[in-house]
Coordinates of C-alpha atoms and ligand atoms in Angstrom, one line a residue:
M249 CA -135.0 69.0 25.2
L250 CA -137.5 67.1 23.0
A251 CA -140.6 65.9 24.8
M252 CA -144.0 64.5 23.9
N253 CA -146.6 67.2 24.5
Y254 CA -150.3 66.5 25.1
R255 CA -152.6 68.9 23.2
G256 CA -156.0 67.4 23.9
P257 CA -157.8 64.1 23.1
K258 CA -156.0 62.2 20.3
R259 CA -153.6 65.1 19.8
V260 CA -150.0 64.7 20.9
R261 CA -146.9 66.2 19.3
I262 CA -143.2 66.5 19.8
D263 CA -142.0 69.9 21.3
Q264 CA -139.1 71.6 22.8
K265 CA -139.4 71.9 26.6
P266 CA -136.9 73.0 29.3
I267 CA -134.6 70.2 30.7
P268 CA -136.0 69.4 34.1
E269 CA -134.1 70.5 37.2
I270 CA -133.6 69.1 40.7
L271 CA -136.4 70.5 42.8
H272 CA -135.8 68.6 46.0
P273 CA -132.6 67.1 47.5
E274 CA -134.0 63.5 46.9
D275 CA -134.5 64.1 43.2
A276 CA -132.4 62.7 40.3
I277 CA -132.5 63.7 36.6
V278 CA -132.4 60.8 34.3
R279 CA -131.4 60.9 30.6
V280 CA -133.9 58.6 28.9
V281 CA -132.5 55.8 26.7
R282 CA -135.8 54.0 26.1
S283 CA -139.4 54.8 26.9
C284 CA -142.6 52.9 25.9
I285 CA -146.2 53.7 25.0
C286 CA -148.6 51.7 27.2
G287 CA -152.2 50.8 27.1
S288 CA -152.6 53.0 30.1
D289 CA -151.4 56.0 28.0
L290 CA -154.3 55.3 25.6
H291 CA -156.7 56.2 28.4
L292 CA -154.9 59.6 28.7
Y293 CA -154.6 60.0 24.9
N294 CA -158.4 59.3 24.4
G295 CA -159.2 62.0 27.0
N296 CA -160.6 59.5 29.6
V297 CA -158.5 60.3 32.6
P298 CA -159.7 63.3 34.7
D299 CA -157.4 66.3 35.0
T300 CA -155.0 65.4 32.1
R301 CA -153.6 68.8 31.4
V302 CA -152.6 70.2 28.0
G303 CA -148.9 70.7 27.9
S304 CA -148.1 67.6 30.0
T305 CA -145.6 64.9 29.0
F306 CA -146.7 61.3 29.3
G307 CA -144.5 58.2 29.7
H308 CA -144.4 56.0 32.9
E309 CA -142.2 53.3 31.3
F310 CA -138.6 54.4 30.9
V311 CA -135.0 53.5 31.6
G312 CA -132.0 55.7 31.3
I313 CA -128.7 57.0 32.7
V314 CA -128.5 59.2 35.9
E315 CA -127.4 62.6 34.7
E316 CA -127.6 64.6 38.0
I317 CA -128.5 63.8 41.7
G318 CA -129.8 65.9 44.5
S319 CA -127.8 66.4 47.7
D320 CA -129.7 63.8 49.6
V321 CA -129.4 60.9 47.1
H322 CA -127.0 58.3 48.4
K323 CA -127.7 55.0 46.5
L324 CA -127.3 56.4 43.0
K325 CA -124.4 58.1 41.3
V326 CA -124.1 60.0 38.0
G327 CA -123.7 57.6 35.1
D328 CA -125.7 54.7 36.7
K329 CA -128.0 52.9 34.3
V330 CA -131.4 52.5 36.0
I331 CA -134.8 50.9 35.7
V332 CA -137.4 53.4 37.0
P333 CA -140.6 51.8 38.3
F334 CA -143.8 53.5 36.9
N335 CA -145.0 54.2 40.5
I336 CA -143.5 57.1 42.4
S337 CA -143.0 55.9 46.0
C338 CA -141.6 57.7 49.0
G339 CA -140.5 54.4 50.7
R340 CA -141.5 55.6 54.2
C341 CA -145.3 56.1 54.4
A342 CA -147.5 53.4 55.9
F343 CA -148.4 52.0 52.5
C344 CA -144.8 51.9 51.1
K345 CA -143.8 50.1 54.4
Q346 CA -146.3 47.4 53.4
E347 CA -144.7 47.2 50.0
L348 CA -147.8 48.8 48.4
Y349 CA -145.6 51.0 46.3
G350 CA -148.4 51.7 43.9
N351 CA -150.4 53.3 46.7
C352 CA -147.8 55.7 48.2
H353 CA -149.5 58.3 50.3
E354 CA -146.8 60.9 50.0
S355 CA -146.1 61.1 46.3
N356 CA -149.8 61.9 45.6
S357 CA -151.0 63.3 48.8
Q358 CA -154.2 64.8 47.4
A359 CA -155.6 61.4 46.4
T360 CA -156.9 58.6 48.5
A361 CA -156.5 55.7 46.0
V362 CA -153.5 55.8 43.7
G363 CA -150.0 57.0 44.4
G364 CA -147.9 59.2 42.1
I365 CA -147.3 57.9 38.6
F366 CA -144.9 59.4 36.0
G367 CA -146.7 61.2 33.2
Y368 CA -150.2 60.1 34.3
S369 CA -152.2 63.3 34.8
H370 CA -152.7 65.4 37.9
T371 CA -155.0 62.7 39.2
A372 CA -151.8 60.7 39.7
G373 CA -149.7 63.6 41.1
G374 CA -149.0 65.8 38.0
Y375 CA -145.5 64.5 37.3
N376 CA -144.1 64.7 33.9
G377 CA -143.1 61.5 32.2
G378 CA -140.4 59.8 30.3
Q379 CA -141.5 60.2 26.7
A380 CA -138.8 62.9 26.5
E381 CA -135.0 63.2 26.6
Y382 CA -134.8 63.9 30.3
V383 CA -137.1 63.3 33.3
R384 CA -137.1 64.4 36.9
V385 CA -137.2 61.3 39.2
P386 CA -138.4 62.1 42.8
Y387 CA -137.4 59.9 45.8
A388 CA -134.4 58.7 43.7
D389 CA -133.1 56.4 46.4
V390 CA -136.4 54.4 46.5
G391 CA -137.6 53.4 43.1
P392 CA -134.7 53.4 40.6
T393 CA -132.9 50.1 40.4
I394 CA -129.5 49.6 38.8
I395 CA -129.7 47.5 35.6
P396 CA -127.7 44.4 36.2
E397 CA -124.6 43.6 34.2
G398 CA -125.5 42.0 30.9
M399 CA -129.2 43.0 30.8
D400 CA -130.0 45.2 27.7
W401 CA -132.1 48.3 27.5
D402 CA -135.0 46.6 25.8
D403 CA -135.5 44.0 28.5
A404 CA -134.9 46.6 31.2
V405 CA -137.6 49.0 29.9
L406 CA -140.3 46.3 30.1
L407 CA -139.4 45.7 33.7
T408 CA -140.8 49.2 34.6
D409 CA -144.4 48.0 34.1
V410 CA -145.3 45.3 31.6
V411 CA -143.5 42.4 33.3
P412 CA -144.4 43.3 36.9
T413 CA -148.0 44.1 36.0
G414 CA -148.5 40.9 34.1
Y415 CA -146.9 38.9 36.9
Q416 CA -148.9 40.7 39.6
A417 CA -152.1 40.0 37.7
A418 CA -151.3 36.2 37.9
E419 CA -150.1 36.5 41.5
M420 CA -153.2 38.3 42.7
A421 CA -155.3 35.6 41.0
G422 CA -154.0 33.1 43.6
I423 CA -153.6 30.4 40.9
Q424 CA -153.6 26.9 42.3
K425 CA -151.9 23.9 40.5
G426 CA -154.0 22.8 37.5
D427 CA -156.3 25.9 37.5
T428 CA -157.9 27.1 34.3
V429 CA -157.1 30.8 33.9
V430 CA -159.0 33.0 31.5
I431 CA -157.5 36.3 30.6
F432 CA -159.4 39.1 28.9
G433 CA -157.1 41.3 26.8
A434 CA -154.2 40.3 24.6
G435 CA -152.2 43.5 24.8
P436 CA -148.8 43.4 26.3
I437 CA -150.2 43.1 29.8
G438 CA -152.6 40.2 29.1
I439 CA -149.9 38.4 27.1
M440 CA -147.4 38.7 30.0
A441 CA -150.1 37.7 32.5
A442 CA -150.7 34.5 30.4
R443 CA -147.0 33.8 30.3
C444 CA -146.7 34.3 34.1
S445 CA -149.8 32.2 34.9
W446 CA -147.8 29.1 34.0
L447 CA -145.2 30.1 36.6
F448 CA -147.9 29.8 39.3
G449 CA -148.9 26.3 38.2
A450 CA -151.9 26.9 35.9
G451 CA -153.1 23.8 34.0
R452 CA -154.8 25.7 31.2
V453 CA -154.5 29.3 30.1
I454 CA -157.0 30.9 27.7
I455 CA -156.7 34.5 26.4
I456 CA -159.6 36.3 24.7
D457 CA -159.4 39.5 22.5
K458 CA -160.7 40.7 19.2
E459 CA -157.4 41.3 17.3
D460 CA -156.4 38.2 15.5
Y461 CA -152.7 39.3 15.2
R462 CA -152.5 39.7 19.0
L463 CA -154.1 36.3 19.6
E464 CA -151.6 34.8 17.2
F465 CA -148.8 36.5 19.1
A466 CA -150.2 35.3 22.4
R467 CA -150.4 31.7 21.2
N468 CA -146.7 31.7 20.4
Y469 CA -145.3 33.9 23.2
S470 CA -147.5 32.7 26.0
Q471 CA -148.0 29.1 24.8
C472 CA -151.7 29.4 25.5
E473 CA -155.1 29.0 23.9
A474 CA -156.4 32.2 22.3
Y475 CA -159.9 33.0 21.0
N476 CA -161.5 35.9 19.3
F477 CA -164.7 37.2 21.0
M478 CA -166.0 38.5 17.7
D479 CA -166.5 34.9 16.7
M480 CA -168.5 34.1 19.8
E481 CA -172.2 34.7 20.5
D482 CA -171.4 35.3 24.2
P483 CA -167.9 35.0 25.7
V484 CA -169.4 34.0 29.0
V485 CA -171.2 31.0 27.5
F486 CA -168.0 30.2 25.6
V487 CA -166.0 30.0 28.8
K488 CA -168.7 28.0 30.7
K489 CA -168.9 25.5 27.8
T490 CA -165.1 25.0 27.7
T491 CA -165.0 24.4 31.4
D492 CA -167.7 21.7 31.7
W493 CA -170.1 24.5 32.7
M494 CA -168.2 25.2 35.9
G495 CA -166.6 28.5 34.9
A496 CA -162.9 29.4 35.0
D497 CA -161.1 29.0 38.3
V498 CA -159.6 32.4 37.8
C499 CA -160.3 35.4 35.5
I500 CA -158.0 38.3 34.8
D501 CA -159.2 41.6 33.4
A502 CA -156.3 43.0 31.4
V503 CA -158.4 45.4 29.4
G504 CA -159.8 48.1 31.6
A505 CA -161.8 51.2 30.7
E506 CA -161.5 51.1 26.9
A507 CA -163.1 47.7 26.5
A508 CA -165.1 46.9 23.3
G509 CA -167.8 44.3 22.9
N510 CA -170.9 45.8 24.4
V511 CA -172.7 48.7 22.8
L512 CA -174.3 50.0 26.1
Q513 CA -171.0 50.0 27.9
T514 CA -169.2 51.6 25.0
I515 CA -171.8 54.4 24.7
T516 CA -172.2 55.1 28.4
G517 CA -168.6 54.5 29.4
R518 CA -166.5 55.7 26.4
K519 CA -168.6 58.1 24.4
L520 CA -170.8 59.8 27.0
L521 CA -168.5 59.3 29.9
L522 CA -171.5 58.6 32.1
Q523 CA -169.5 56.0 34.0
A524 CA -165.7 55.7 34.4
G525 CA -165.1 53.6 31.3
S526 CA -166.6 50.6 29.7
A527 CA -166.7 47.7 32.1
T528 CA -167.3 45.0 29.5
A529 CA -164.3 42.8 30.2
L530 CA -164.8 43.1 33.9
H531 CA -168.5 42.1 33.4
W532 CA -167.4 39.0 31.4
A533 CA -164.8 38.1 34.0
I534 CA -167.3 38.2 36.9
N535 CA -169.8 36.2 35.0
S536 CA -167.5 33.6 33.6
V537 CA -165.5 32.7 36.7
K538 CA -166.8 29.8 38.8
K539 CA -168.6 30.3 42.1
G540 CA -166.1 31.0 44.8
G541 CA -163.6 32.0 42.1
I542 CA -161.1 34.8 42.0
V543 CA -161.2 37.8 39.7
S544 CA -157.9 39.7 39.4
I545 CA -158.1 43.2 37.8
V546 CA -155.1 45.1 36.4
G547 CA -157.1 46.9 33.7
V548 CA -157.4 50.5 34.7
Y549 CA -160.8 52.2 35.4
G550 CA -161.8 55.6 36.6
P551 CA -162.8 56.3 40.2
T552 CA -166.4 55.0 39.9
D553 CA -168.0 52.2 37.9
N554 CA -171.7 51.6 38.0
L555 CA -172.4 49.0 35.2
V556 CA -170.7 46.1 36.9
P557 CA -172.7 43.0 37.9
I558 CA -171.9 43.6 41.6
G559 CA -174.9 41.5 42.7
N560 CA -173.3 38.5 41.0
V561 CA -170.1 39.1 42.9
V562 CA -172.0 38.7 46.1
N563 CA -174.2 35.8 45.0
K564 CA -171.2 33.9 43.6
G565 CA -169.0 34.6 46.7
L566 CA -166.2 35.9 44.5
T567 CA -162.9 37.2 45.6
I568 CA -161.9 40.3 43.5
R569 CA -158.3 41.5 43.7
A570 CA -157.0 44.5 42.0
N571 CA -154.2 47.1 42.2
Q572 CA -151.6 49.1 40.4
A573 CA -148.6 46.8 40.2
S574 CA -146.1 47.2 43.0
V575 CA -143.1 47.3 40.8
K576 CA -140.4 47.8 43.4
R577 CA -141.6 44.8 45.4
L578 CA -141.5 42.5 42.4
L579 CA -138.3 43.7 40.6
P580 CA -135.7 41.5 42.4
R581 CA -137.5 38.2 41.5
L582 CA -138.4 39.4 38.0
I583 CA -134.8 40.5 37.3
D584 CA -133.8 36.9 38.2
H585 CA -136.5 35.4 35.9
V586 CA -135.2 37.6 33.0
Q587 CA -131.6 36.7 33.7
N588 CA -132.5 33.0 33.8
G589 CA -134.4 33.2 30.5
I590 CA -137.7 32.3 32.2
I591 CA -139.3 35.6 31.0
K592 CA -138.1 37.1 27.7
P593 CA -139.6 40.6 27.8
K594 CA -138.0 42.2 24.7
Q595 CA -139.8 39.8 22.4
L596 CA -142.9 41.9 22.9
I597 CA -141.3 44.9 21.3
T598 CA -142.6 45.1 17.7
H599 CA -141.7 48.7 16.9
R600 CA -138.7 51.0 17.6
V601 CA -139.6 54.6 16.8
P602 CA -137.5 57.8 17.1
L603 CA -139.0 60.0 19.8
E604 CA -139.5 62.7 17.1
E605 CA -142.2 60.5 15.6
V606 CA -144.2 60.1 18.9
A607 CA -147.5 61.2 17.3
D608 CA -147.3 58.5 14.6
A609 CA -146.4 55.9 17.3
Y610 CA -149.5 56.8 19.4
R611 CA -151.7 56.5 16.3
M612 CA -150.3 53.2 15.3
F613 CA -150.5 51.7 18.8
S614 CA -154.0 53.1 19.5
E615 CA -155.4 52.0 16.1
K616 CA -153.7 48.6 16.3
L617 CA -151.9 49.2 13.0
D618 CA -149.0 47.3 11.5
N619 CA -149.4 44.4 13.9
C620 CA -148.2 46.5 16.8
I621 CA -147.9 44.9 20.2
K622 CA -145.4 47.2 22.0
P623 CA -143.7 50.3 20.6
V624 CA -140.5 51.7 22.1
L625 CA -139.5 55.3 21.7
I626 CA -135.8 56.2 21.3
P627 CA -134.7 59.8 21.9
P628 CA -131.9 61.3 19.8
T629 CA -129.9 61.7 23.0
A630 CA -130.1 57.9 23.8
H631 CA -126.8 57.0 22.0
A632 CA -126.2 54.2 24.4
Ligands
NAD938 N1 -152.6 47.9 37.2 C1 -151.5 48.3 36.6 O1 -150.5 48.4 37.3 C2 -151.4 48.5 35.1 C3 -150.2 48.6 34.5 C4 -150.1 48.7 33.1 C5 -151.3 48.7 32.4 N2 -152.5 48.6 33.0 C6 -153.7 48.5 32.3 O2 -153.9 47.2 31.7 C7 -154.7 47.3 30.6 C8 -154.0 46.6 29.4 O3 -152.8 47.3 29.0 P1 -152.1 47.0 27.6 O4 -150.9 47.8 27.6 O5 -152.0 45.5 27.4 O6 -153.2 47.7 26.6 P2 -153.7 47.5 25.1 O7 -154.6 48.6 24.8 O8 -152.5 47.3 24.2 O9 -154.5 46.1 25.1 C9 -155.8 45.9 25.5 C10 -156.4 44.8 24.7 O10 -157.7 44.5 25.1 C11 -158.5 44.2 23.9 N3 -159.9 44.3 24.3 C12 -160.8 45.3 24.1 N4 -162.0 45.0 24.6 C13 -161.9 43.7 25.1 C14 -162.8 42.8 25.7 N5 -164.1 43.2 26.0 N6 -162.4 41.6 26.0 C15 -161.1 41.2 25.8 N7 -160.2 42.0 25.2 C16 -160.6 43.2 24.8 C17 -158.0 45.1 22.9 O11 -158.3 44.6 21.6 C18 -156.5 45.1 23.2 O12 -155.7 44.1 22.4 C19 -155.0 48.8 30.4 O13 -156.2 49.1 31.0 C20 -153.9 49.4 31.1 O14 -154.2 50.7 31.6 C21 -152.6 48.5 34.4
ZN939 ZN1 -147.6 51.1 31.5
ZN940 ZN1 -145.0 56.2 50.3

């Protein structure tokens, strides 16, 4: 089959690989109809995630058709069209039982923080991902959810990550009626978090990025204010000033380890890898939220981070909430929101690219070319 193949930092290509097989009675094989490239894939692509092995296939956002099932799969049948959450969860460990499906203990038993994730390095379990024609899906009775009648593939594929992560960012922020929410990052995740902040009763939603085309997109899609931090002397002062010097009620970090905007952070975090990514957006979030405020983090960082103003977290009495999105927990309510037209995910898709051109798609998304917000890869075997 055709599959994306990681060759080293900033080098990916399309290759032939064997079609995956059932390895465990609870596995299914899914024929991929749509997969996406995510901001999280850029951390892998740029070589910033430990133990990303040459030869692996990325892709944690995919939907498709069940091609084959193991002998112990009971809820799926061959031919079912499924949304596959990006987290791999066993459904029975102590964490899955608390609906912390992003922290499953069994799907990535060598780790103490994150659970298994499709196509996300051996740090996240070493599973191959869905930027391919076929993918092996473990615990097939747990994660995969049948695509409801009438929902198309494009909406469905954004329910594997972008919609739940944006929604959970707003949910973890504990937004109260009338709150001012400031979101750092106008990628698909930040744009979706802005859209969802209104659902929790926000009174004012502000998004901050450096790409004008993304800010423009956010203004239209999320109906929020959007500002370019390159035009600001200091984003923290900007937020203070626009909130009567109180600070935002809530800040959301939807940027993570690749943040721009601070030379020291960029050099130590992204170039020299002395710390696990640049913590610029997180730094701004902590300093521009009000005292007693909440910081919600969905941007991804490596295991340690040492250039964060942790002293200010203590002195301001902040609540910081963070996690990988628990996709399975959120899917039922988000499917309702999509069916009722409250969230329109597929409007984020700006590019549809044949899987064969995966290398070009990575370059375009990574370098923010051609006004790209969200690229979708379509395998030749999709024909659906
Ligand atoms: N927790 C989860 O479950 C989860 C799921 C999906 C994605 N993520 C993470 O969320 C983050 C965003 O994902 P995405 O797909 O939207 O990525 P993206 O790369 O498309 O967008 C990130 C945006 O941040 C902007 N940016 C850079 N530095 C900034 C700064 N200092 N302040 C404000 N904006 C800045 C960039 O210009 C870019 O538009 C990534 O870290 C990704 O790994 C987490
Ligand atoms: Zn993703
Ligand atoms: Zn589990």
